[in-house]
Each structure stands twice: as C-alpha cells, then as structure tokens.
mmCIF file of C-alpha atoms in Angstrom:
data_model
loop_
_atom_site.group_PDB
_atom_site.id
_atom_site.type_symbol
_atom_site.label_atom_id
_atom_site.label_comp_id
_atom_site.label_asym_id
_atom_site.label_seq_id
_atom_site.Cartn_x
_atom_site.Cartn_y
_atom_site.Cartn_z
ATOM 1 C CA MET A 1 -60.438 35.264 -55.861
ATOM 2 C CA SER A 2 -60.256 35.099 -51.562
ATOM 3 C CA SER A 3 -57.375 35.862 -49.805
ATOM 4 C CA ILE A 4 -58.620 33.944 -46.870
ATOM 5 C CA ALA A 5 -57.178 30.144 -47.070
ATOM 6 C CA LYS A 6 -59.704 27.919 -47.959
ATOM 7 C CA THR A 7 -59.323 24.138 -45.552
ATOM 8 C CA VAL A 8 -59.302 20.935 -46.707
ATOM 9 C CA ILE A 9 -58.728 17.674 -45.077
ATOM 10 C CA ALA A 10 -58.013 14.832 -47.127
ATOM 11 C CA THR A 11 -57.061 10.994 -47.503
ATOM 12 C CA GLY A 12 -55.034 9.452 -49.906
ATOM 13 C CA THR A 13 -52.547 12.508 -51.133
ATOM 14 C CA SER A 14 -49.501 10.644 -50.256
ATOM 15 C CA SER A 15 -48.671 9.817 -53.736
ATOM 16 C CA GLY A 16 -50.699 9.489 -57.249
ATOM 17 C CA LEU A 17 -53.779 10.788 -57.982
ATOM 18 C CA GLY A 18 -54.367 12.485 -54.596
ATOM 19 C CA PHE A 19 -50.760 13.925 -54.335
ATOM 20 C CA GLU A 20 -51.217 15.540 -57.688
ATOM 21 C CA ALA A 21 -54.481 16.953 -56.840
ATOM 22 C CA ILE A 22 -52.959 19.214 -53.843
ATOM 23 C CA LYS A 23 -49.893 19.567 -56.217
ATOM 24 C CA GLN A 24 -52.234 21.364 -58.717
ATOM 25 C CA LEU A 25 -53.856 23.229 -55.887
ATOM 26 C CA LEU A 26 -50.919 24.589 -54.371
ATOM 27 C CA GLN A 27 -50.396 26.055 -57.665
ATOM 28 C CA GLN A 28 -53.104 28.276 -57.517
ATOM 29 C CA ALA A 29 -53.407 31.668 -56.548
ATOM 30 C CA GLN A 30 -56.463 31.013 -54.043
ATOM 31 C CA PRO A 31 -54.848 30.215 -50.755
ATOM 32 C CA TYR A 32 -55.230 26.700 -48.936
ATOM 33 C CA SER A 33 -54.808 25.269 -45.577
ATOM 34 C CA PHE A 34 -54.539 21.494 -45.949
ATOM 35 C CA ILE A 35 -54.738 18.484 -43.353
ATOM 36 C CA LEU A 36 -53.347 15.242 -44.972
ATOM 37 C CA GLY A 37 -53.757 11.997 -43.258
ATOM 38 C CA VAL A 38 -51.004 9.355 -44.409
ATOM 39 C CA ARG A 39 -49.354 6.267 -43.311
ATOM 40 C CA ASP A 40 -45.887 7.575 -44.001
ATOM 41 C CA THR A 41 -45.564 11.142 -42.064
ATOM 42 C CA GLU A 42 -42.259 11.740 -42.893
ATOM 43 C CA LYS A 43 -41.630 10.489 -46.510
ATOM 44 C CA THR A 44 -45.059 12.576 -47.437
ATOM 45 C CA ARG A 45 -43.775 15.287 -45.685
ATOM 46 C CA VAL A 46 -40.658 15.421 -47.607
ATOM 47 C CA ALA A 47 -42.495 14.841 -50.909
ATOM 48 C CA TYR A 48 -44.922 18.068 -50.526
ATOM 49 C CA ASP A 49 -41.379 20.218 -48.917
ATOM 50 C CA ASP A 50 -39.705 19.088 -52.407
ATOM 51 C CA LEU A 51 -42.555 21.021 -54.418
ATOM 52 C CA LYS A 52 -41.003 24.383 -52.984
ATOM 53 C CA PHE A 53 -45.051 25.629 -52.815
ATOM 54 C CA ASP A 54 -45.246 29.471 -51.708
ATOM 55 C CA THR A 55 -45.370 28.895 -48.071
ATOM 56 C CA SER A 56 -46.036 32.462 -46.918
ATOM 57 C CA LYS A 57 -49.962 31.712 -48.872
ATOM 58 C CA HIS A 58 -50.061 27.717 -48.459
ATOM 59 C CA SER A 59 -49.976 25.929 -45.496
ATOM 60 C CA VAL A 60 -49.778 21.853 -45.408
ATOM 61 C CA SER A 61 -49.878 19.755 -42.347
ATOM 62 C CA ILE A 62 -49.268 16.123 -42.272
ATOM 63 C CA LEU A 63 -50.835 13.682 -39.532
ATOM 64 C CA PRO A 64 -50.537 9.776 -39.190
ATOM 65 C CA LEU A 65 -53.503 7.973 -40.488
ATOM 66 C CA ASP A 66 -53.870 4.154 -41.377
ATOM 67 C CA LEU A 67 -56.900 3.428 -42.723
ATOM 68 C CA LEU A 68 -56.852 0.092 -41.726
ATOM 69 C CA ASN A 69 -57.166 0.548 -38.093
ATOM 70 C CA LEU A 70 -60.182 2.771 -36.955
ATOM 71 C CA LYS A 71 -58.671 3.550 -34.036
ATOM 72 C CA SER A 72 -56.135 5.421 -35.890
ATOM 73 C CA VAL A 73 -58.608 7.014 -37.819
ATOM 74 C CA GLN A 74 -60.527 8.352 -34.621
ATOM 75 C CA SER A 75 -56.939 9.809 -33.577
ATOM 76 C CA PHE A 76 -56.177 11.418 -36.641
ATOM 77 C CA ALA A 77 -59.595 12.747 -36.706
ATOM 78 C CA LYS A 78 -59.345 13.991 -33.404
ATOM 79 C CA GLN A 79 -55.605 15.849 -34.587
ATOM 80 C CA ALA A 80 -57.359 17.335 -37.812
ATOM 81 C CA LEU A 81 -60.188 18.935 -35.547
ATOM 82 C CA SER A 82 -57.942 20.362 -32.996
ATOM 83 C CA GLU A 83 -56.029 21.909 -35.763
ATOM 84 C CA LEU A 84 -58.982 22.833 -37.471
ATOM 85 C CA GLY A 85 -59.940 24.873 -34.609
ATOM 86 C CA HIS A 86 -62.829 27.134 -35.102
ATOM 87 C CA ARG A 87 -62.229 27.603 -38.768
ATOM 88 C CA PRO A 88 -64.760 26.362 -41.288
ATOM 89 C CA LEU A 89 -63.685 23.179 -43.505
ATOM 90 C CA ASN A 90 -64.238 24.287 -46.824
ATOM 91 C CA TYR A 91 -63.452 20.960 -48.303
ATOM 92 C CA LEU A 92 -62.909 16.887 -47.356
ATOM 93 C CA PHE A 93 -61.475 14.941 -50.061
ATOM 94 C CA LEU A 94 -61.789 11.375 -49.782
ATOM 95 C CA ILE A 95 -59.084 9.928 -52.322
ATOM 96 C CA ALA A 96 -57.987 6.890 -50.677
ATOM 97 C CA GLY A 97 -58.052 3.538 -52.426
ATOM 98 C CA LEU A 98 -56.862 0.141 -52.260
ATOM 99 C CA ALA A 99 -57.637 -2.626 -54.806
ATOM 100 C CA ILE A 100 -56.419 -6.122 -53.648
ATOM 101 C CA GLY A 101 -58.516 -9.356 -53.331
ATOM 102 C CA ALA A 102 -60.189 -10.555 -50.091
ATOM 103 C CA ASP A 103 -57.347 -13.360 -49.449
ATOM 104 C CA GLY A 104 -56.722 -12.551 -46.137
ATOM 105 C CA PRO A 105 -57.560 -12.243 -42.717
ATOM 106 C CA GLY A 106 -59.200 -8.814 -42.044
ATOM 107 C CA PRO A 107 -57.645 -5.792 -40.484
ATOM 108 C CA HIS A 108 -57.038 -6.461 -36.636
ATOM 109 C CA GLY A 109 -60.154 -9.044 -36.695
ATOM 110 C CA SER A 110 -62.225 -7.563 -38.803
ATOM 111 C CA LYS A 111 -64.937 -9.660 -40.293
ATOM 112 C CA TRP A 112 -64.499 -7.498 -43.643
ATOM 113 C CA CYS A 113 -61.475 -7.513 -46.322
ATOM 114 C CA GLU A 114 -58.619 -4.777 -46.338
ATOM 115 C CA SER A 115 -60.242 -2.992 -49.621
ATOM 116 C CA TYR A 116 -63.423 -2.697 -47.764
ATOM 117 C CA MET A 117 -62.035 -1.370 -45.037
ATOM 118 C CA VAL A 118 -59.946 1.226 -46.683
ATOM 119 C CA ASN A 119 -62.244 2.155 -49.701
ATOM 120 C CA HIS A 120 -65.662 2.372 -47.889
ATOM 121 C CA LEU A 121 -65.824 1.677 -44.039
ATOM 122 C CA ALA A 122 -62.694 3.656 -42.613
ATOM 123 C CA GLN A 123 -63.352 6.985 -44.583
ATOM 124 C CA HIS A 124 -67.033 6.550 -43.554
ATOM 125 C CA TYR A 125 -66.084 6.382 -40.092
ATOM 126 C CA LEU A 126 -64.023 9.007 -40.401
ATOM 127 C CA THR A 127 -66.833 11.526 -42.386
ATOM 128 C CA HIS A 128 -69.092 10.568 -38.588
ATOM 129 C CA GLN A 129 -65.932 11.910 -36.482
ATOM 130 C CA PHE A 130 -66.585 15.413 -38.747
ATOM 131 C CA VAL A 131 -70.353 15.334 -39.107
ATOM 132 C CA ASP A 132 -70.483 19.060 -36.355
ATOM 133 C CA VAL A 133 -67.957 20.541 -38.736
ATOM 134 C CA LEU A 134 -69.385 19.917 -42.249
ATOM 135 C CA SER A 135 -72.527 20.610 -41.705
ATOM 136 C CA ALA A 136 -71.879 24.023 -39.789
ATOM 137 C CA SER A 137 -69.627 24.748 -42.778
ATOM 138 C CA GLN A 138 -71.889 23.559 -45.531
ATOM 139 C CA SER A 139 -68.649 22.023 -46.993
ATOM 140 C CA ARG A 140 -68.161 19.724 -50.268
ATOM 141 C CA ILE A 141 -67.199 16.417 -49.691
ATOM 142 C CA VAL A 142 -65.384 15.019 -52.915
ATOM 143 C CA VAL A 143 -65.686 11.373 -53.134
ATOM 144 C CA VAL A 144 -63.419 9.466 -55.532
ATOM 145 C CA SER A 145 -65.288 6.839 -57.329
ATOM 146 C CA THR A 146 -64.857 4.846 -60.434
ATOM 147 C CA GLY A 147 -66.731 3.486 -63.131
ATOM 148 C CA ALA A 148 -66.103 0.226 -61.969
ATOM 149 C CA ILE A 149 -69.180 0.265 -59.485
ATOM 150 C CA ARG A 150 -70.788 -0.554 -62.879
ATOM 151 C CA ASN A 151 -69.404 -4.013 -62.035
ATOM 152 C CA VAL A 152 -71.136 -5.319 -59.529
ATOM 153 C CA ARG A 153 -70.657 -9.165 -59.205
ATOM 154 C CA GLY A 154 -73.698 -10.480 -61.245
ATOM 155 C CA SER A 155 -75.431 -6.764 -60.931
ATOM 156 C CA ASP A 156 -76.236 -8.083 -57.542
ATOM 157 C CA PRO A 157 -75.916 -5.942 -54.783
ATOM 158 C CA GLY A 158 -76.449 -9.109 -52.801
ATOM 159 C CA THR A 159 -73.359 -10.214 -53.831
ATOM 160 C CA LEU A 160 -71.776 -7.954 -51.708
ATOM 161 C CA ASP A 161 -72.169 -9.798 -48.084
ATOM 162 C CA VAL A 162 -70.385 -12.665 -49.864
ATOM 163 C CA ASP A 163 -67.447 -10.774 -51.863
ATOM 164 C CA LEU A 164 -66.881 -7.934 -49.011
ATOM 165 C CA LYS A 165 -65.723 -10.548 -46.057
ATOM 166 C CA ALA A 166 -62.490 -11.604 -45.239
ATOM 167 C CA ASN A 167 -60.927 -14.573 -46.890
ATOM 168 C CA SER A 168 -63.541 -14.904 -49.335
ATOM 169 C CA GLY A 169 -61.197 -15.036 -52.398
ATOM 170 C CA ALA A 170 -62.844 -12.653 -54.187
ATOM 171 C CA ASN A 171 -60.198 -11.304 -56.601
ATOM 172 C CA ALA A 172 -58.857 -7.700 -56.966
ATOM 173 C CA LYS A 173 -61.230 -6.882 -59.789
ATOM 174 C CA VAL A 174 -64.146 -8.144 -58.157
ATOM 175 C CA VAL A 175 -63.481 -6.388 -54.824
ATOM 176 C CA TYR A 176 -62.551 -3.298 -55.880
ATOM 177 C CA SER A 177 -66.118 -2.629 -57.832
ATOM 178 C CA ALA A 178 -68.174 -4.171 -55.310
ATOM 179 C CA SER A 179 -66.157 -2.111 -52.004
ATOM 180 C CA LYS A 180 -66.081 1.255 -54.223
ATOM 181 C CA PHE A 181 -69.938 0.449 -54.861
ATOM 182 C CA THR A 182 -70.224 0.303 -50.963
ATOM 183 C CA GLN A 183 -68.399 3.732 -51.256
ATOM 184 C CA LEU A 184 -70.904 5.211 -53.835
ATOM 185 C CA LEU A 185 -73.773 4.250 -51.419
ATOM 186 C CA GLY A 186 -72.139 6.387 -48.915
ATOM 187 C CA ALA A 187 -71.795 9.297 -51.068
ATOM 188 C CA HIS A 188 -75.606 8.874 -51.136
ATOM 189 C CA TYR A 189 -75.700 8.642 -47.878
ATOM 190 C CA TRP A 190 -73.734 11.709 -46.749
ATOM 191 C CA ARG A 191 -75.783 13.413 -49.188
ATOM 192 C CA ARG A 192 -79.016 12.890 -47.322
ATOM 193 C CA THR A 193 -77.435 12.819 -44.090
ATOM 194 C CA LEU A 194 -76.016 16.465 -44.459
ATOM 195 C CA PRO A 195 -78.512 18.076 -46.904
ATOM 196 C CA ASP A 196 -76.684 21.508 -45.977
ATOM 197 C CA CYS A 197 -73.238 20.123 -47.677
ATOM 198 C CA LYS A 198 -72.251 19.412 -51.138
ATOM 199 C CA VAL A 199 -71.598 15.972 -52.342
ATOM 200 C CA VAL A 200 -70.077 14.889 -54.936
ATOM 201 C CA ALA A 201 -68.695 11.630 -56.411
ATOM 202 C CA VAL A 202 -65.854 12.137 -59.467
ATOM 203 C CA SER A 203 -64.485 9.741 -61.477
ATOM 204 C CA PRO A 204 -60.644 10.387 -62.528
ATOM 205 C CA GLY A 205 -60.890 8.196 -65.330
ATOM 206 C CA LEU A 206 -58.858 5.294 -66.172
ATOM 207 C CA ILE A 207 -55.182 6.153 -64.887
ATOM 208 C CA PRO A 208 -52.639 2.995 -65.659
ATOM 209 C CA ASN A 209 -50.009 5.167 -63.582
ATOM 210 C CA THR A 210 -50.438 4.993 -59.647
ATOM 211 C CA LYS A 211 -49.681 2.712 -56.841
ATOM 212 C CA LEU A 212 -53.438 1.402 -56.923
ATOM 213 C CA ALA A 213 -53.465 0.149 -60.439
ATOM 214 C CA GLN A 214 -49.657 -0.937 -60.245
ATOM 215 C CA HIS A 215 -50.834 -3.388 -56.894
ATOM 216 C CA SER A 216 -53.910 -4.439 -57.915
ATOM 217 C CA GLY A 217 -52.705 -6.854 -60.882
ATOM 218 C CA LEU A 218 -55.753 -4.909 -63.032
ATOM 219 C CA ARG A 219 -52.785 -4.664 -65.740
ATOM 220 C CA LEU A 220 -53.539 -1.271 -66.849
ATOM 221 C CA THR A 221 -51.738 0.235 -69.776
ATOM 222 C CA MET A 222 -51.567 3.755 -71.413
ATOM 223 C CA ASP A 223 -52.543 2.193 -74.777
ATOM 224 C CA MET A 224 -56.102 1.178 -73.718
ATOM 225 C CA PRO A 225 -59.018 3.813 -74.531
ATOM 226 C CA ASP A 226 -59.570 6.402 -72.502
ATOM 227 C CA ALA A 227 -56.586 5.990 -70.510
ATOM 228 C CA LYS A 228 -55.268 9.486 -68.814
ATOM 229 C CA THR A 229 -52.104 10.426 -67.159
ATOM 230 C CA VAL A 230 -52.083 11.249 -63.478
ATOM 231 C CA PRO A 231 -52.437 15.018 -63.603
ATOM 232 C CA GLU A 232 -54.968 14.476 -66.142
ATOM 233 C CA GLY A 233 -56.813 12.201 -63.715
ATOM 234 C CA ALA A 234 -55.862 14.536 -61.090
ATOM 235 C CA HIS A 235 -57.572 17.558 -62.758
ATOM 236 C CA SER A 236 -60.600 15.774 -63.355
ATOM 237 C CA ILE A 237 -61.007 15.135 -59.679
ATOM 238 C CA LEU A 238 -60.465 19.210 -58.903
ATOM 239 C CA ARG A 239 -63.462 19.578 -61.301
ATOM 240 C CA ALA A 240 -65.807 18.318 -58.441
ATOM 241 C CA VAL A 241 -64.002 21.219 -56.159
ATOM 242 C CA THR A 242 -64.856 23.937 -58.590
ATOM 243 C CA ALA A 243 -68.208 22.371 -60.232
ATOM 244 C CA GLU A 244 -71.255 24.747 -60.078
ATOM 245 C CA ASP A 245 -73.479 23.287 -62.516
ATOM 246 C CA PHE A 246 -75.246 20.710 -60.135
ATOM 247 C CA PRO A 247 -78.481 19.119 -61.815
ATOM 248 C CA ASP A 248 -81.430 19.529 -60.454
ATOM 249 C CA ASP A 249 -82.276 16.420 -59.391
ATOM 250 C CA PRO A 250 -80.246 15.593 -56.047
ATOM 251 C CA GLU A 251 -79.459 11.867 -56.571
ATOM 252 C CA GLN A 252 -77.751 12.820 -59.608
ATOM 253 C CA ILE A 253 -74.077 13.371 -58.140
ATOM 254 C CA PHE A 254 -71.803 11.598 -59.913
ATOM 255 C CA LEU A 255 -69.764 13.531 -62.258
ATOM 256 C CA THR A 256 -67.619 11.412 -64.846
ATOM 257 C CA SER A 257 -63.858 12.299 -65.925
ATOM 258 C CA TRP A 258 -65.009 13.936 -69.162
ATOM 259 C CA GLY A 259 -66.531 16.664 -66.906
ATOM 260 C CA GLU A 260 -70.471 15.569 -67.426
ATOM 261 C CA TRP A 261 -73.253 14.237 -64.648
ATOM 262 C CA TRP A 262 -73.767 10.677 -65.217
ATOM 263 C CA PRO A 263 -77.354 9.733 -65.617
ATOM 264 C CA LYS A 264 -78.801 8.024 -62.836
ATOM 265 C CA ASP A 265 -79.407 5.078 -64.493
ATOM 266 C CA VAL A 266 -75.626 4.205 -64.683
ATOM 267 C CA TYR A 267 -75.577 3.896 -61.308
ATOM 268 C CA ALA A 268 -79.287 3.279 -60.205
ATOM 269 C CA LEU A 269 -78.476 0.028 -58.096
ATOM 270 C CA SER A 270 -76.673 2.917 -55.726
ATOM 271 C CA LEU A 271 -80.450 4.282 -55.069
ATOM 272 C CA ASP A 272 -81.739 2.170 -53.023
ATOM 273 C CA THR A 273 -81.945 3.986 -49.468
ATOM 274 C CA ALA A 274 -82.353 0.907 -47.770
ATOM 275 C CA LEU A 275 -79.398 -0.444 -49.175
ATOM 276 C CA GLN A 276 -77.439 3.022 -48.350
ATOM 277 C CA ASP A 277 -78.487 2.453 -44.692
ATOM 278 C CA LYS A 278 -77.176 -1.026 -44.560
ATOM 279 C CA TRP A 279 -73.962 -0.288 -45.371
ATOM 280 C CA CYS A 280 -73.715 3.048 -43.935
ATOM 281 C CA LEU A 281 -73.448 2.187 -40.447
ATOM 282 C CA SER A 282 -73.811 4.778 -37.583
ATOM 283 C CA LYS A 283 -70.599 5.400 -35.755
ATOM 284 C CA GLU A 284 -71.930 3.505 -32.559
ATOM 285 C CA ASP A 285 -72.616 0.872 -34.688
ATOM 286 C CA ILE A 286 -69.083 0.832 -36.579
ATOM 287 C CA GLU A 287 -67.874 0.831 -32.882
ATOM 288 C CA LYS A 288 -69.530 -1.617 -31.295
ATOM 289 C CA SER A 289 -68.968 -4.318 -34.224
ATOM 290 C CA GLU A 290 -65.512 -3.929 -34.950
ATOM 291 C CA PRO A 291 -63.141 -6.072 -32.769
ATOM 292 C CA VAL A 292 -60.237 -3.227 -32.963
ATOM 293 C CA PHE A 293 -62.625 -1.211 -30.516
ATOM 294 C CA GLN A 294 -62.478 -4.190 -28.156
ATOM 295 C CA GLU A 295 -59.156 -4.427 -27.759
#
C-alpha cells in the first residue's frame, strides 16, 4: 500500500452515493487527498467533519460548485487546479446526478434542461478544464452511469434533440435516460480523446434511498428486484476505482453493479463516434453557445 496520498477531484459528494463512496475511501489504509465540488460547502464540511476520519492520513478540501452554472464550473476548476498544484491527479469522479422533468426554462438562459446540464454538459465542460493534468497524470476517470441508458425514447438518439431541450415537457424518466445516455457518449468521447487515461463508466445499481430517486418521482423502493442500499451502491462505484481486469476491447468500458463488464451490444447506440462528437462539444464551442458566458 502506497504511503503517498492519491488525489481525487469529485462532483456529487455532498450526500447519497457520492458521500458514501468518499466515506468508504476515508476508512482505507491508503491515504487520499480529496478536492470536492459541492453547492452547500458549509453543510458538507460539517458532514465530513462528523466522520472523524484520520486527518493525519487523509485530507478533504471542499470548494463551491454549482453544476447549473457553467461559470461556477469554470471557477471551481481554477480553484481545484490551484489546490492540486504540481501533484498528479489520480482520479476524477463524476458522480453528480439529477432526475427531474424538462418542465421549466434552461439554467441561465440555456436551451437545455437542468438534468442535461447536470448529468452531462457541466461535467463534460469540467473535464475539459482538467484535460492537461488528466493526460499528464494518466488519470482514471470514473463516470457514474446507469442501466437507464438503455431506455432512450424509441431507441432513437434523434429523440435526444427534443427531450433534452428546456420546456420540452418530457418527464423525469425520459429525461434521465436521455441525459445519462449523453453522459455515456461523453465517457466514450474522453476514452478516445485521452488515450493515456482509463475511463470507466459504472452503474451503482438500483438505489432507492438517495435524493436522486426521492426527487425524481420514479417511485423506487427497497423491495424491488436488485435494489441495493447506499453503501452497496457506493461499493459498486469503488469497484471502478480498483478494477484492473479491463477487457481487451477498448470500447468495453461499462462496469455493472454486479462487477462484470457489460457486453457492448447492451449500449451499442452509444458507440457511434459521430453521435459522440455531436453531443460532446469542445470547451470553446460550449462557451460560444451557452448564454451564461455572454452575461
């Protein structure tokens, strides 16, 4: 076990699966240095302090990050890189998720709905901010995905252009599946763009007892088949951190909640490189297209 702390930058760690995943890592002998982006920094800081983790071994830095505001993403990235300094970045955890319908206006004038902004666009933009250090560090990028990527409406990626728009009226289930599908397109995009990094998409399984499930209206319960507790779901996520049994096929990047690599036919729609490029804009194109940068 290395005595040198491994560095982690992460989203979605103030509660639920993300918080539990960091909690489990803080219980390990391996030292970790965490830089966590959250909306409510004070509440989150208290939650981590209450864990009474070994501060002589681990460190937890909590910085403000609002994934509904791409300027906040930009600011967080700048702070995180400053705090990281010359250390390598071992892991980037993209855990944040949102599951609400597309019934209102887009954040900061965006043409896209909130769930798309959180689940894909903001975290894709965040990854752009770290490209140089990710490549130099040969980092592992862990993307928390879901089996719901199979449920794109009509099994037609053309519906994404409709369902993910602000005010589309698409319900939470449709929008969640569509936005997480675009997130998986992003995982493939970064696998291609950052060949020195290891990109792993992972499903934590069906986890009813999280804010994501409670606020989505999806009515998930623990008596459903394959339902898992939050600690079990976090354990599934951390399997993506430790896995070394990677398939020979570089496109086979999706780790299931039961610890196996999903065959590609399950997510075949996401393997279209033209589709990946369409939904994974460059940093510059995001800044040109999103109204928040013109405010």
